[in-house]
CSV table of C-alpha atoms in Angstrom, one decimal:
chain,number,residue,atom,x,y,z
A,114,TYR,CA,-19.4,-6.3,17.6
A,115,ILE,CA,-16.5,-5.2,19.9
A,116,GLU,CA,-18.7,-5.1,22.9
A,117,ASP,CA,-20.8,-8.2,22.2
A,118,ILE,CA,-18.2,-10.6,20.7
A,119,ALA,CA,-14.6,-9.4,21.0
A,120,ARG,CA,-14.6,-7.9,24.5
A,121,PRO,CA,-16.0,-11.0,26.3
A,122,SER,CA,-13.6,-13.3,24.5
A,123,VAL,CA,-10.5,-11.6,25.7
A,124,LEU,CA,-11.3,-10.4,29.2
A,125,GLY,CA,-9.4,-12.3,31.9
A,126,ARG,CA,-7.2,-14.0,29.3
A,127,ASN,CA,-3.4,-14.1,29.0
A,128,PRO,CA,-2.3,-11.2,26.9
A,129,PHE,CA,0.7,-13.2,25.6
A,130,ASP,CA,-1.6,-15.5,23.7
A,131,VAL,CA,-1.9,-12.9,21.0
A,132,GLU,CA,-2.6,-15.2,18.0
A,133,LEU,CA,-5.1,-17.3,19.9
A,134,LEU,CA,-7.0,-14.3,21.2
A,135,THR,CA,-7.2,-12.3,17.9
A,136,CYS,CA,-7.8,-15.0,15.3
A,137,GLY,CA,-11.4,-13.9,14.8
A,138,GLY,CA,-12.3,-13.4,11.2
A,139,GLY,CA,-15.3,-12.0,9.5
A,140,ALA,CA,-15.8,-9.0,7.2
A,141,TYR,CA,-13.6,-6.0,6.9
A,142,HIS,CA,-14.8,-4.0,9.9
A,143,LYS,CA,-14.9,-7.1,12.2
A,144,ARG,CA,-11.3,-7.9,11.2
A,145,CYS,CA,-10.3,-4.3,12.1
A,146,ALA,CA,-11.7,-4.8,15.6
A,147,TRP,CA,-9.4,-7.8,16.2
A,148,ALA,CA,-6.5,-5.9,14.7
A,149,GLY,CA,-7.1,-3.1,17.3
A,150,ILE,CA,-7.2,-5.6,20.1
A,151,GLU,CA,-4.0,-7.2,18.8
A,152,SER,CA,-2.2,-3.9,18.9
A,153,ALA,CA,-3.4,-3.4,22.5
A,154,LEU,CA,-2.0,-6.8,23.4
A,155,TRP,CA,1.4,-6.1,21.9
A,156,ASP,CA,1.4,-2.8,23.8
A,157,ILE,CA,0.7,-4.7,27.1
A,158,ILE,CA,3.5,-7.2,26.2
A,159,GLY,CA,5.9,-4.4,25.5
A,160,LYS,CA,5.2,-2.7,28.8
A,161,ILE,CA,5.6,-6.0,30.7
A,162,ARG,CA,8.9,-6.7,29.0
A,163,ASN,CA,9.9,-3.1,29.1
A,164,THR,CA,10.9,-3.4,25.5
A,165,PRO,CA,9.7,-1.7,22.3
A,166,VAL,CA,7.5,-3.9,20.2
A,167,TYR,CA,9.8,-3.5,17.2
A,168,LYS,CA,12.6,-5.2,19.2
A,169,LEU,CA,10.3,-8.0,20.3
A,170,LEU,CA,9.5,-8.7,16.7
A,171,ALA,CA,13.2,-8.8,15.6
A,172,THR,CA,13.7,-12.5,16.6
A,173,ASP,CA,16.8,-13.2,14.5
A,174,HIS,CA,18.6,-9.9,14.0
A,175,VAL,CA,19.3,-6.6,15.6
A,176,PRO,CA,16.5,-4.2,14.4
A,177,ASP,CA,17.2,-1.0,12.6
A,178,PRO,CA,14.7,1.6,13.9
A,179,HIS,CA,15.4,3.9,10.9
A,180,ILE,CA,13.4,3.4,7.8
A,181,PRO,CA,13.0,5.6,4.7
A,182,VAL,CA,9.6,7.4,4.5
A,183,TYR,CA,7.8,8.9,1.6
A,184,ALA,CA,5.3,11.7,1.2
A,185,SER,CA,1.8,10.6,0.3
A,186,GLY,CA,-0.7,12.9,-1.4
A,187,GLY,CA,-2.3,13.8,-4.6
A,188,VAL,CA,-5.8,13.3,-3.3
A,189,GLN,CA,-7.3,16.7,-3.9
A,190,TYR,CA,-6.0,18.0,-7.2
A,191,ALA,CA,-8.7,18.5,-9.7
A,192,TRP,CA,-8.4,17.8,-13.5
A,193,TYR,CA,-11.3,20.2,-14.2
A,194,ASP,CA,-9.5,23.0,-12.4
A,195,ARG,CA,-5.7,23.0,-12.0
A,196,PRO,CA,-3.9,19.6,-12.2
A,197,GLU,CA,-0.6,21.5,-11.7
A,198,ASP,CA,-1.5,21.6,-8.0
A,199,LEU,CA,-0.1,18.1,-7.8
A,200,ILE,CA,3.3,19.2,-9.1
A,201,ASP,CA,3.3,22.1,-6.6
A,202,GLU,CA,2.6,19.6,-3.9
A,203,ALA,CA,5.5,17.4,-5.0
A,204,LEU,CA,7.8,20.3,-4.9
A,205,ARG,CA,6.7,21.3,-1.4
A,206,HIS,CA,7.4,17.8,-0.2
A,207,GLN,CA,10.8,17.8,-1.9
A,208,ALA,CA,11.7,21.2,-0.4
A,209,SER,CA,10.8,19.9,3.1
A,210,GLY,CA,13.3,17.0,2.8
A,211,TYR,CA,11.3,14.1,1.4
A,212,THR,CA,13.1,12.0,-1.2
A,213,ALA,CA,10.0,10.2,-2.6
A,214,PHE,CA,6.4,11.1,-3.3
A,215,LYS,CA,3.4,8.8,-3.8
A,216,PHE,CA,0.4,10.3,-5.6
A,217,ARG,CA,-3.0,9.4,-6.8
A,218,LYS,CA,-4.8,10.0,-10.1
A,219,GLY,CA,-6.8,13.0,-8.9
A,220,SER,CA,-10.4,13.7,-9.4
A,221,ASP,CA,-12.8,11.3,-11.0
A,222,TRP,CA,-11.6,10.7,-14.6
A,223,ALA,CA,-15.0,9.5,-15.9
A,224,ARG,CA,-16.6,12.7,-14.7
A,225,ASP,CA,-13.8,14.9,-16.0
A,226,ASP,CA,-13.4,13.1,-19.3
A,227,ILE,CA,-9.7,12.3,-18.6
A,228,THR,CA,-7.8,9.5,-20.4
A,229,LEU,CA,-4.4,7.9,-20.0
A,230,LYS,CA,-3.2,9.7,-23.2
A,231,GLN,CA,-3.9,13.0,-21.4
A,232,TYR,CA,-2.4,11.8,-18.1
A,233,ILE,CA,0.9,10.5,-19.3
A,234,PRO,CA,2.3,13.8,-20.6
A,235,PHE,CA,1.5,15.2,-17.1
A,236,LEU,CA,3.8,12.5,-15.6
A,237,TYR,CA,6.6,13.8,-17.8
A,238,LYS,CA,6.0,17.3,-16.5
A,239,MET,CA,6.1,16.0,-13.0
A,240,ARG,CA,9.5,14.3,-13.6
A,241,GLU,CA,10.9,17.4,-15.2
A,242,ALA,CA,9.8,19.5,-12.2
A,243,VAL,CA,11.3,17.3,-9.5
A,244,GLY,CA,14.4,16.2,-11.3
A,245,PRO,CA,15.9,12.7,-11.9
A,246,ASP,CA,16.8,11.8,-8.3
A,247,PHE,CA,13.4,12.3,-6.6
A,248,ALA,CA,11.5,9.0,-6.4
A,249,LEU,CA,8.0,9.0,-7.8
A,250,ILE,CA,5.3,6.4,-6.9
A,251,GLN,CA,2.0,6.0,-8.7
A,252,GLU,CA,-1.1,4.8,-6.9
A,253,SER,CA,-4.1,4.1,-9.0
A,254,MET,CA,-6.6,3.5,-6.2
A,255,SER,CA,-7.7,0.3,-7.9
A,256,GLY,CA,-7.8,1.5,-11.5
A,257,PHE,CA,-7.5,4.3,-14.0
A,258,GLY,CA,-10.6,3.6,-15.9
A,259,GLY,CA,-8.6,2.4,-19.0
A,260,THR,CA,-8.3,-1.1,-20.3
A,261,LEU,CA,-5.6,-3.5,-19.3
A,262,ASP,CA,-4.1,-3.2,-22.8
A,263,GLU,CA,-4.0,0.6,-22.4
A,264,ILE,CA,-2.2,0.3,-19.1
A,265,ILE,CA,0.4,-2.1,-20.5
A,266,GLU,CA,0.9,-0.3,-23.9
A,267,GLN,CA,0.7,3.3,-22.7
A,268,LEU,CA,1.3,3.7,-19.0
A,269,CYS,CA,3.9,1.0,-18.3
A,270,PRO,CA,6.4,2.2,-20.9
A,271,ALA,CA,6.1,5.8,-19.6
A,272,MET,CA,6.6,4.7,-16.0
A,273,GLU,CA,9.7,2.7,-17.0
A,274,GLU,CA,11.2,5.6,-19.0
A,275,LEU,CA,10.5,8.0,-16.1
A,276,GLY,CA,12.1,5.7,-13.5
A,277,PHE,CA,9.1,5.3,-11.2
A,278,LEU,CA,9.8,3.4,-8.0
A,279,TRP,CA,6.6,1.4,-7.8
A,280,PHE,CA,3.1,1.1,-9.2
A,281,GLU,CA,0.6,0.6,-6.4
A,282,GLN,CA,-2.6,-1.3,-6.8
A,283,PRO,CA,-2.9,-0.9,-10.6
A,284,LEU,CA,-6.3,-2.6,-10.6
A,285,GLY,CA,-8.8,-3.8,-8.0
A,286,GLU,CA,-8.3,-7.2,-6.4
A,287,HIS,CA,-11.4,-8.7,-8.0
A,288,GLU,CA,-11.8,-12.2,-9.5
A,289,GLY,CA,-9.4,-12.6,-12.4
A,290,ALA,CA,-7.2,-9.7,-11.3
A,291,ILE,CA,-4.2,-11.8,-10.4
A,292,GLU,CA,-3.6,-12.6,-14.1
A,293,MET,CA,-4.0,-9.0,-15.0
A,294,HIS,CA,-1.5,-7.9,-12.4
A,295,VAL,CA,1.0,-10.6,-13.6
A,296,SER,CA,0.7,-9.1,-17.1
A,297,ILE,CA,1.3,-5.6,-15.7
A,298,ASN,CA,4.3,-6.8,-13.7
A,299,GLN,CA,5.8,-8.4,-16.7
A,300,ALA,CA,5.5,-5.1,-18.6
A,301,LEU,CA,7.4,-3.3,-15.8
A,302,PRO,CA,10.9,-4.9,-15.6
A,303,THR,CA,12.3,-2.3,-13.2
A,304,VAL,CA,9.2,-0.6,-11.7
A,305,LEU,CA,7.8,-2.7,-8.8
A,306,VAL,CA,4.1,-3.6,-8.5
A,307,SER,CA,2.5,-3.4,-5.0
A,308,GLY,CA,-0.8,-3.9,-3.3
A,309,ALA,CA,-2.8,-6.1,-0.8
A,310,GLU,CA,-3.7,-3.1,1.4
A,311,LYS,CA,-7.3,-4.3,1.8
A,312,MET,CA,-6.7,-8.0,2.0
A,313,LEU,CA,-7.6,-9.7,5.3
A,314,SER,CA,-5.1,-12.4,5.8
A,315,ARG,CA,-1.7,-13.8,4.8
A,316,PHE,CA,-3.5,-16.5,2.9
A,317,GLU,CA,-5.0,-14.0,0.5
A,318,MET,CA,-1.7,-12.4,-0.1
A,319,LYS,CA,0.3,-15.5,-0.5
A,320,GLU,CA,-1.2,-16.5,-3.9
A,321,TRP,CA,-0.5,-13.0,-5.3
A,322,MET,CA,3.1,-13.2,-4.2
A,323,ASP,CA,3.5,-16.8,-5.4
A,324,ARG,CA,2.0,-16.0,-8.8
A,325,GLY,CA,4.3,-12.9,-9.3
A,326,ALA,CA,1.4,-10.4,-9.2
A,327,TYR,CA,3.0,-8.3,-6.6
A,328,ASP,CA,6.7,-7.4,-5.9
A,329,ILE,CA,5.7,-5.6,-2.7
A,330,VAL,CA,2.9,-6.5,-0.3
A,331,GLN,CA,1.4,-3.7,1.7
A,332,PRO,CA,-0.7,-5.3,4.5
A,333,ASP,CA,-2.5,-2.7,6.7
A,334,ALA,CA,-1.8,-3.5,10.3
A,335,SER,CA,-5.0,-1.7,11.3
A,336,ILE,CA,-6.9,-4.3,9.3
A,337,VAL,CA,-5.0,-7.5,9.7
A,338,GLY,CA,-3.0,-6.8,12.9
A,339,ILE,CA,0.6,-6.7,13.7
A,340,ASN,CA,1.2,-10.5,13.6
A,341,GLU,CA,-0.3,-11.0,10.2
A,342,THR,CA,1.6,-8.0,8.8
A,343,TRP,CA,4.9,-9.3,10.3
A,344,ILE,CA,4.4,-12.7,8.8
A,345,CYS,CA,3.5,-11.3,5.4
A,346,LEU,CA,6.6,-9.1,5.3
A,347,LEU,CA,8.8,-12.0,6.3
A,348,TYR,CA,7.5,-14.3,3.7
A,349,PRO,CA,9.4,-13.2,0.6
A,350,SER,CA,12.8,-13.7,2.4
A,351,ASP,CA,12.0,-17.3,3.3
């Protein structure tokens, strides 16, 4: 696709015409191709202007190049073996200077016969281990396997009590999921709800923001490109 479609369409063109040259759509991997080209165009523009891209994007304010970062993990721990590996991982990140940790749900729950009732006490152990001032972020990777009612009645109150920072992608972004996410968001008055990592455009994300399904949008610049990410992140402040 890159060689046959994308490359011929941009060769010899003005690299400053970023949106015009990279508005190609299509499925996930095709969109990723255009996002890569867009990053290259911004790189060219930055070199021509002798200015970092983050400064070029700051059109109405002086940019702050310092942002808080969080550790992201919890992929490999196994419920059938030693789930405490996740707590050990959190403590290692905390010791290295991180102030926040985002983690996943571990190995396949259906295979390991894990339920939310078994998982929630583990979250309390995690909070006890890292202390009250270390931010915890839960990523479900599009679902825990429980029902919507179980998430709202069991998991949401626990996350509120434990002071989680945000809940990422509680469910998949399938048909009817907006209403489900709105219900989850309403059950989390202080914990933020985030998502949109796999969406392909600002137009997909806008409805979720307008409906109150997400407090935080997390567009992936390697999928939608720098421009689309920039616009999406500016939207809530407009």
